[in-house]
XYZ file of C-alpha atoms in Angstrom:
571
model
C -0.206 -0.252 -0.110
C 2.960 2.129 1.087
C 4.793 1.569 -1.662
C 1.676 2.319 -4.121
C 1.334 5.311 -3.048
C 5.373 6.282 -3.028
C 5.063 5.646 -7.095
C 1.816 7.329 -7.793
C 3.249 10.465 -5.645
C 6.752 9.858 -7.429
C 4.628 9.511 -10.660
C 2.835 13.046 -10.413
C 6.378 14.890 -9.134
C 8.096 13.362 -12.840
C 4.722 14.334 -14.630
C 5.068 17.817 -12.780
C 8.663 18.619 -12.838
C 8.457 17.762 -16.772
C 5.251 19.893 -17.306
C 7.144 22.644 -15.890
C 10.289 22.406 -17.538
C 8.173 22.456 -20.832
C 7.032 25.290 -19.751
C 9.674 27.306 -18.928
C 11.457 26.297 -22.044
C 8.930 27.990 -24.347
C 7.783 30.276 -22.084
C 11.417 32.179 -22.020
C 11.711 31.818 -25.766
C 8.829 34.410 -26.179
C 8.606 37.982 -25.420
C 4.645 37.970 -25.705
C 2.498 37.263 -22.664
C -0.291 35.223 -24.383
C 1.742 33.250 -26.938
C 3.410 32.533 -23.529
C -0.109 31.652 -22.085
C -0.823 29.875 -25.398
C 2.456 27.685 -24.206
C 1.345 27.148 -20.721
C -2.646 25.821 -21.768
C -1.185 23.313 -24.124
C 1.210 22.304 -21.675
C -1.662 21.742 -19.196
C -4.271 19.939 -21.558
C -1.003 17.834 -22.891
C -0.458 16.564 -19.348
C -3.861 16.578 -17.745
C -5.556 14.885 -21.119
C -8.262 17.981 -20.771
C -11.038 17.822 -23.609
C -10.720 21.973 -23.765
C -9.297 24.283 -21.471
C -8.863 28.184 -21.511
C -7.015 31.183 -19.403
C -9.713 33.757 -18.940
C -7.794 37.242 -17.115
C -9.606 39.977 -14.902
C -10.990 42.991 -16.213
C -10.669 44.938 -12.845
C -12.427 47.965 -14.304
C -15.691 46.270 -15.597
C -15.609 43.300 -13.126
C -15.875 40.703 -15.912
C -13.295 37.668 -16.853
C -12.182 37.442 -20.557
C -10.964 34.627 -22.187
C -7.243 35.285 -23.179
C -6.207 31.677 -24.686
C -8.531 28.309 -25.000
C -8.330 25.217 -26.630
C -10.623 22.601 -28.173
C -13.717 25.293 -27.446
C -13.990 26.148 -31.224
C -16.656 28.791 -32.024
C -18.362 27.636 -28.179
C -19.470 31.274 -26.970
C -16.321 33.787 -25.383
C -18.691 36.408 -23.704
C -16.942 37.875 -20.866
C -18.336 36.169 -17.458
C -19.278 38.363 -14.395
C -16.388 37.396 -10.887
C -18.704 35.546 -8.931
C -21.057 33.371 -11.380
C -19.905 30.061 -13.051
C -17.115 27.914 -11.646
C -14.272 30.212 -12.946
C -16.422 33.240 -11.746
C -16.388 31.404 -7.803
C -12.363 30.446 -8.124
C -11.285 34.116 -9.429
C -14.235 35.790 -6.727
C -12.780 33.205 -3.471
C -8.724 32.620 -4.797
C -9.259 28.650 -4.196
C -9.171 26.011 -6.732
C -12.185 24.076 -7.988
C -13.136 20.693 -9.186
C -16.558 19.874 -10.223
C -17.001 15.657 -10.757
C -19.690 16.434 -12.759
C -20.763 19.694 -13.902
C -24.196 18.558 -14.113
C -24.692 18.547 -10.779
C -23.521 21.908 -9.728
C -25.731 24.900 -9.957
C -22.726 27.036 -10.348
C -22.229 25.336 -13.596
C -22.188 27.426 -16.478
C -22.255 25.655 -20.363
C -20.002 26.435 -23.069
C -20.023 23.353 -24.744
C -22.572 20.620 -23.912
C -19.843 17.306 -24.244
C -18.196 18.554 -20.960
C -18.660 16.469 -17.417
C -16.052 17.750 -15.334
C -14.059 20.553 -14.820
C -11.221 21.916 -12.830
C -10.660 25.409 -12.089
C -7.402 26.767 -10.779
C -6.450 30.587 -9.904
C -3.738 32.054 -11.132
C -2.009 34.505 -9.226
C 1.067 37.677 -9.400
C 2.230 39.039 -6.133
C -0.760 37.974 -3.951
C -3.349 38.877 -6.350
C -5.659 36.752 -8.555
C -5.311 37.950 -11.629
C -7.379 34.878 -13.756
C -8.159 31.166 -13.624
C -6.840 28.268 -15.522
C -9.707 25.929 -16.741
C -9.596 22.502 -17.580
C -12.720 20.504 -18.772
C -13.417 17.064 -19.717
C -16.056 14.874 -21.545
C -15.626 12.333 -18.587
C -16.789 12.389 -15.753
C -14.644 13.005 -12.413
C -11.834 12.799 -14.932
C -10.178 14.786 -12.621
C -8.314 13.655 -9.110
C -6.487 15.379 -6.378
C -2.838 15.144 -7.926
C -4.556 16.611 -10.944
C -5.486 19.519 -8.836
C -2.440 19.810 -6.747
C -0.350 19.182 -10.596
C -2.448 22.372 -12.295
C -2.034 23.887 -9.091
C 2.205 24.109 -9.219
C 2.011 24.809 -12.425
C -0.414 27.579 -12.314
C 1.365 29.037 -9.754
C 5.042 28.930 -12.130
C 3.302 29.961 -14.575
C 1.935 33.287 -13.573
C 5.777 33.987 -12.338
C 7.204 33.790 -15.787
C 3.832 35.280 -17.446
C 4.343 37.689 -14.705
C 8.041 38.596 -15.818
C 7.106 38.659 -18.946
C 4.396 41.317 -18.212
C 6.426 43.673 -16.164
C 8.836 44.040 -18.493
C 6.149 45.031 -21.354
C 5.195 47.365 -18.810
C 8.437 48.392 -18.365
C 8.793 48.844 -22.267
C 5.135 50.288 -22.611
C 6.784 53.167 -19.828
C 9.918 53.261 -21.775
C 8.106 53.911 -24.799
C 5.410 56.565 -22.870
C 8.707 58.251 -21.619
C 10.341 58.863 -24.911
C 7.335 59.929 -26.407
C 7.280 62.684 -23.213
C 10.525 63.764 -23.782
C 9.321 63.926 -27.424
C 6.592 65.746 -27.071
C 8.339 68.403 -24.504
C 11.545 69.483 -26.625
C 8.570 69.806 -29.432
C 6.378 71.891 -27.356
C 9.920 73.852 -25.981
C 11.191 74.932 -29.323
C 7.839 76.910 -30.078
C 8.253 80.138 -30.690
C 4.693 81.686 -30.151
C 1.847 80.862 -27.822
C -0.556 79.038 -30.919
C 2.288 76.724 -31.839
C 2.440 75.126 -28.261
C -1.295 75.181 -28.298
C -1.839 73.476 -30.872
C 1.413 71.147 -29.785
C 0.063 70.543 -26.608
C -3.836 69.465 -27.945
C -1.560 66.874 -30.050
C 0.640 65.481 -28.197
C -2.458 65.595 -25.430
C -4.167 63.024 -27.876
C -1.721 60.613 -28.828
C -0.022 59.835 -25.889
C -4.151 58.786 -24.254
C -5.850 58.015 -27.119
C -8.152 60.951 -27.030
C -11.406 61.775 -29.144
C -10.339 65.467 -29.415
C -7.981 67.753 -26.927
C -7.570 71.713 -26.723
C -5.865 74.393 -25.119
C -8.036 77.174 -24.522
C -5.910 80.480 -23.473
C -6.732 82.428 -20.404
C -7.930 86.312 -21.507
C -8.988 87.790 -19.158
C -12.262 86.526 -17.881
C -12.843 84.510 -20.724
C -10.968 81.018 -22.422
C -9.586 81.090 -26.034
C -9.336 78.179 -27.789
C -6.200 78.479 -28.922
C -4.908 75.298 -29.852
C -6.704 71.806 -30.752
C -6.250 68.451 -32.336
C -8.792 65.474 -33.657
C -12.507 66.324 -33.803
C -13.254 69.362 -32.492
C -14.556 70.552 -35.554
C -17.015 67.758 -35.431
C -18.019 67.945 -31.961
C -19.032 71.318 -32.111
C -16.154 72.922 -29.753
C -16.798 76.873 -28.837
C -14.169 79.204 -29.757
C -14.379 80.489 -26.395
C -15.917 79.876 -23.136
C -16.799 82.482 -20.341
C -14.261 81.421 -17.197
C -17.324 82.226 -14.753
C -18.662 79.558 -11.885
C -17.893 76.847 -14.677
C -15.313 73.587 -13.454
C -13.006 75.238 -16.555
C -13.126 78.903 -14.121
C -12.311 76.588 -11.050
C -9.475 74.719 -13.076
C -7.743 77.866 -14.003
C -8.804 79.185 -10.512
C -7.767 76.451 -8.147
C -4.855 75.361 -10.069
C -6.496 71.662 -10.197
C -7.522 68.848 -12.575
C -10.996 68.682 -12.854
C -12.695 65.422 -14.399
C -16.888 65.549 -15.668
C -18.469 62.453 -16.846
C -20.533 64.197 -19.033
C -19.030 66.889 -20.670
C -22.004 68.006 -22.717
C -24.198 68.138 -20.030
C -21.703 69.759 -17.178
C -20.071 72.694 -19.425
C -22.766 72.789 -22.571
C -21.211 76.139 -23.042
C -18.034 74.174 -24.470
C -19.362 73.829 -27.415
C -21.507 75.726 -29.896
C -25.371 75.985 -29.061
C -25.960 74.091 -33.047
C -23.688 71.244 -31.591
C -25.239 67.892 -30.180
C -22.182 66.639 -28.980
C -22.560 62.501 -27.640
C -21.548 61.239 -24.370
C -17.666 61.916 -23.242
C -15.524 62.339 -20.809
C -13.681 65.509 -19.811
C -10.530 66.009 -17.975
C -9.155 69.453 -17.516
C -5.796 70.422 -15.995
C -4.546 74.066 -15.331
C -1.415 74.794 -17.610
C 0.293 77.430 -15.231
C 3.994 78.049 -13.821
C 4.491 79.347 -10.733
C 0.649 80.296 -9.857
C 0.211 82.128 -13.401
C -1.884 80.928 -14.935
C -2.052 80.662 -18.473
C -5.178 78.614 -19.329
C -6.495 74.937 -19.570
C -5.842 71.819 -21.331
C -8.958 70.139 -22.310
C -9.125 66.107 -23.123
C -12.746 64.617 -23.958
C -12.827 60.661 -24.657
C -15.562 58.715 -26.209
C -18.762 57.360 -23.479
C -18.196 56.629 -19.698
C -14.343 56.972 -18.856
C -12.042 57.124 -15.918
C -8.861 58.828 -16.095
C -6.271 56.736 -14.091
C -3.791 58.960 -11.458
C -1.362 57.507 -14.045
C -2.972 59.290 -17.078
C -3.282 62.628 -15.401
C 0.521 62.391 -14.275
C 1.884 61.533 -18.430
C -0.555 64.801 -19.106
C 1.229 67.252 -15.789
C 4.469 66.364 -17.034
C 3.692 67.424 -20.632
C 1.479 70.619 -19.278
C 4.343 71.424 -17.516
C 6.577 72.048 -20.449
C 4.029 73.685 -22.396
C 3.450 76.071 -19.155
C 7.526 76.476 -19.161
C 7.373 77.093 -23.030
C 4.650 80.097 -22.547
C 6.793 81.498 -19.837
C 9.736 81.773 -21.548
C 7.742 83.303 -24.813
C 6.302 86.007 -22.394
C 9.870 86.711 -21.010
C 10.785 86.880 -24.536
C 8.837 89.401 -25.253
C 9.784 91.481 -22.450
C 13.184 91.122 -23.525
C 12.814 92.501 -26.557
C 9.949 95.049 -25.783
C 12.761 95.915 -22.990
C 15.108 96.078 -26.397
C 13.145 98.112 -28.596
C 12.412 100.869 -25.558
C 16.603 101.180 -25.409
C 16.822 101.455 -28.530
C 14.344 104.246 -29.261
C 16.056 105.694 -25.937
C 18.814 105.820 -28.063
C 17.205 107.432 -31.120
C 15.359 109.743 -28.706
C 18.677 110.934 -27.877
C 20.652 110.909 -30.442
C 17.480 113.576 -31.923
C 17.661 115.567 -29.082
C 21.947 116.170 -29.951
C 20.601 116.602 -33.598
C 17.802 118.659 -32.441
C 20.354 121.280 -30.677
C 22.873 121.600 -33.526
C 19.182 122.379 -35.595
C 17.500 124.816 -32.920
C 21.351 127.068 -32.497
C 21.525 127.166 -36.497
C 17.724 128.424 -37.022
C 18.147 131.144 -33.970
C 19.519 133.934 -35.845
C 17.694 133.639 -39.309
C 14.611 133.811 -36.627
C 15.740 137.051 -34.785
C 15.862 138.487 -38.476
C 12.705 137.314 -39.863
C 11.150 139.324 -36.737
C 13.055 141.972 -37.225
C 11.908 141.981 -40.867
C 8.856 141.302 -39.941
C 8.714 144.710 -37.785
C 9.877 146.541 -40.492
C 7.666 145.983 -43.104
C 4.283 146.493 -41.122
C 5.967 150.568 -40.299
C 4.675 151.808 -43.861
C 1.008 149.759 -43.590
C -2.000 151.850 -42.907
C -4.353 150.629 -39.761
C -6.745 149.704 -41.964
C -4.641 147.364 -43.753
C -5.377 143.602 -44.049
C -2.092 142.596 -43.881
C -1.367 143.976 -40.937
C -3.608 140.763 -39.361
C -1.177 138.663 -41.072
C 1.838 140.310 -40.366
C 0.866 139.811 -36.764
C 0.200 136.062 -37.409
C 3.391 135.875 -38.364
C 5.073 137.211 -35.138
C 3.128 135.296 -32.572
C 4.863 132.246 -35.044
C 8.083 133.478 -35.206
C 8.136 134.122 -31.387
C 6.455 130.615 -31.127
C 9.344 128.994 -32.890
C 11.782 131.266 -30.716
C 10.022 129.548 -27.505
C 10.690 126.563 -29.554
C 14.244 126.835 -29.879
C 14.966 128.051 -26.598
C 13.073 124.858 -24.866
C 15.788 122.350 -27.173
C 18.286 124.417 -26.337
C 18.298 124.396 -22.740
C 16.501 120.743 -22.733
C 14.390 121.737 -20.308
C 10.687 120.798 -20.184
C 7.980 123.836 -19.903
C 7.093 124.234 -16.112
C 3.496 124.574 -15.018
C 3.979 128.192 -13.770
C 4.410 129.833 -17.137
C 0.928 128.523 -18.239
C -1.444 131.112 -18.112
C -5.389 131.184 -19.084
C -5.781 129.908 -22.920
C -8.682 130.045 -24.280
C -8.935 126.562 -26.834
C -11.752 127.901 -29.080
C -9.008 130.938 -29.937
C -6.541 128.584 -30.415
C -8.608 126.336 -32.625
C -9.059 129.537 -34.529
C -6.423 130.783 -35.316
C -5.008 127.462 -36.248
C -8.305 127.400 -39.041
C -6.339 131.056 -39.693
C -3.292 129.642 -40.092
C -4.248 126.768 -42.423
C -6.593 128.401 -44.409
C -4.675 128.508 -47.410
C -3.254 124.788 -47.185
C -7.274 123.672 -46.653
C -8.141 125.295 -49.571
C -5.545 124.023 -51.733
C -6.167 120.210 -50.305
C -10.138 120.640 -51.083
C -10.690 120.110 -46.985
C -13.618 122.408 -45.494
C -12.963 123.206 -41.671
C -15.348 123.916 -39.459
C -14.804 125.290 -35.678
C -17.714 124.950 -32.985
C -17.942 126.594 -29.599
C -20.199 125.800 -26.439
C -20.912 129.188 -24.809
C -19.680 127.836 -22.159
C -16.070 126.282 -23.112
C -14.198 127.422 -20.773
C -10.647 128.033 -20.093
C -7.503 125.928 -19.581
C -4.549 126.487 -17.929
C -1.202 125.797 -20.838
C 1.105 127.404 -23.455
C -0.785 128.232 -25.957
C 2.603 128.008 -28.245
C 1.996 124.242 -27.530
C -1.669 123.787 -27.539
C -1.701 125.329 -31.165
C 0.804 122.914 -31.894
C -1.178 119.879 -30.825
C -4.277 121.669 -32.729
C -1.860 121.579 -36.142
C -0.357 117.956 -35.849
C -4.299 117.185 -35.596
C -5.229 119.367 -38.588
C -2.530 118.584 -40.817
C -3.138 114.413 -40.359
C -6.331 115.223 -41.232
C -6.319 116.208 -44.513
C -3.706 113.788 -45.376
C -6.525 111.020 -44.145
C -8.604 112.790 -46.760
C -6.795 112.824 -50.420
C -9.552 113.219 -52.005
C -10.889 116.714 -49.710
C -13.597 116.115 -47.471
C -14.711 117.886 -43.913
C -13.058 118.544 -40.928
C -15.025 119.445 -37.556
C -12.689 120.911 -34.300
C -15.535 120.851 -31.441
C -14.948 122.422 -28.304
C -17.045 122.135 -25.068
C -16.807 120.781 -21.341
C -16.955 117.854 -19.919
C -17.424 117.124 -15.855
C -18.338 119.773 -12.936
C -15.936 120.636 -10.390
C -12.545 119.795 -9.844
C -12.945 117.140 -12.550
C -14.411 119.568 -15.335
C -12.276 119.837 -18.446
C -12.371 121.770 -21.754
C -12.740 118.846 -24.143
C -11.977 119.265 -28.379
C -13.017 116.611 -30.663
C -11.416 116.157 -34.413
C -13.393 114.278 -35.920
C -12.192 113.965 -40.119
C -14.313 112.343 -43.132
C -11.112 109.916 -44.094
C -10.670 106.059 -44.483
C -10.033 105.526 -40.787
C -7.276 104.076 -39.908
C -6.123 100.478 -39.999
C -7.015 98.138 -37.046
C -3.138 96.399 -37.242
C -1.619 100.218 -36.677
C -4.432 101.545 -34.121
C -2.645 100.497 -30.808
C 0.614 101.643 -31.793
C -0.464 105.597 -33.128
C 1.214 107.672 -30.464
C 4.371 105.595 -30.302
C 7.256 107.431 -30.592
C 8.701 106.991 -34.458
C 5.769 104.681 -35.527
C 3.983 105.796 -38.660
C 1.863 103.949 -40.759
C 2.736 106.141 -44.060
C 5.596 105.668 -45.895
C 6.680 109.503 -45.527
C 5.973 109.661 -42.198
C 8.125 110.659 -39.154
C 5.810 109.220 -36.871
C 6.966 111.610 -34.411
C 3.594 113.902 -34.286
C 0.861 112.137 -32.573
C 3.632 110.997 -30.319
C 4.524 115.026 -29.412
C 0.628 115.566 -28.712
C 0.493 113.206 -26.577
C 3.440 113.988 -24.531
C 2.313 118.018 -24.363
C -1.020 117.258 -23.095
C 0.017 114.870 -20.782
C 2.107 117.650 -19.603
C -0.662 119.839 -19.439
C -2.652 116.804 -17.251
C -4.828 115.949 -20.127
C -4.444 112.964 -22.722
C -5.721 112.322 -26.681
C -7.154 108.727 -27.393
C -8.863 107.685 -30.336
C -13.241 108.037 -29.792
C -13.837 106.336 -33.530
C -12.699 105.468 -36.622
C -13.990 103.555 -39.234
C -14.725 103.858 -43.400
C -16.349 106.916 -42.693
C -13.881 109.040 -40.634
C -11.733 109.314 -37.037
C -12.969 111.383 -34.391
C -9.802 112.051 -31.790
C -10.689 113.148 -28.779
C -8.816 115.944 -26.097
C -9.012 116.628 -22.926
C -7.223 119.367 -20.341
C -8.654 120.029 -16.895
C -10.599 123.406 -16.734
C -8.247 126.163 -14.948
C -9.539 127.371 -11.701
C -8.948 130.861 -10.123
């Protein structure tokens, strides 16, 4: 009796060792886990004499068992099996092997082949966690004994170790490919030289890394999020061009600097899509794009149907987002550096211009003195009623104005408010119209000066204020090469200490181009080939010296209106 048991035990050990040796050799010859599982199953079927067999793996996200490899099942039902159902599901749930001598007498059995009579199932564990079940069927009743169960348990345990190593190797390789993809994405993103390029690259790489339906970068613009980069089916899904940040989930992402997941994007964030769009069920992941708490925008990721973005996926995206945030920060630093360099160069040009102006002023001071003396001499022979006396008076005033300009340039000093005196802007406007009457007639421009009855005086330098109106009127004439109408309207706005004298200069020209408008008051910037870029810059500087300012009130194909204002003179 004892000898028989020893012989049976030795035979079982020999059978197990032979099976393990063959499995080890075949598993070590491949790097594909599925192929290794196929080799394992073939050896188990041959060793145990099973009619059919399968290896089913657990899908933890869906709580299902899915047959990965099989033998002898043919076209039998391959539908996933819920955990806990059937003999295989019971083994996966309880992590225990199970032998069933007659499946027709076991209520847990779920028929796959009608010929099956007995079944043996063993859990496959890796690092103490059940990952699947090895299942053997036989067309004979009570085909599997305790030795078969021990052998299958032993073979499954050793096979699981080998397959586990292959899975880990596969995961390492997948991680390596993922890391290479992340580094490649980062390199492409940081090479971009403008924000739209960074935004487009970020959306493209985010979609590729996670296999998304679509991805887009929404740039923060005051209280709105504007789409500046996109990839995938954003047009077909009806993604809006801009979203009001407000109290939406996207606004929360931007303000709090934390990612947000939404199960149904179309329902939770309807403003993310156009009003006429009917997007399907989409999962949304939104991540902030920021550097050192400076927000630049939000990256949105859209996936089909319900999807739970794993922590690993979020970390991958966060890494790519950090590259984009750094690139955007660098681009804005570059822009500031370029602006500073431009300002420095402008300062150098202004310095050179100042030196040149001083030389010119020195040279024209003496001719101005001669002109003033000649004007006095010419006037001595004219009758009091002669209209040329008025022209000579204007000439003397302009010469005096030019002498004042020359003196200021030579002294390199600004006009002090102590030199200001009460000035009527209405009178300055009328003198400007008189001075330019011939120029206006030649250009076919009709000038109209309107002044409210209560238009107040201001405290200022009359010569400088006339220079302001001269520059504005001459610019308006150049804006109307075919002639037109020009109006100077002087009025009072505000009351008390905030009262101002306002002058509106309105022409009927073609308007200021939108690309030029933001820079028209910059020194040396001009939209004309023959322009110097100094006229409007000087106008703004003079008005600010008078505690006033100038803006473009309106511009378009029917004309432009400048609005300038100066505080009313009190006392």
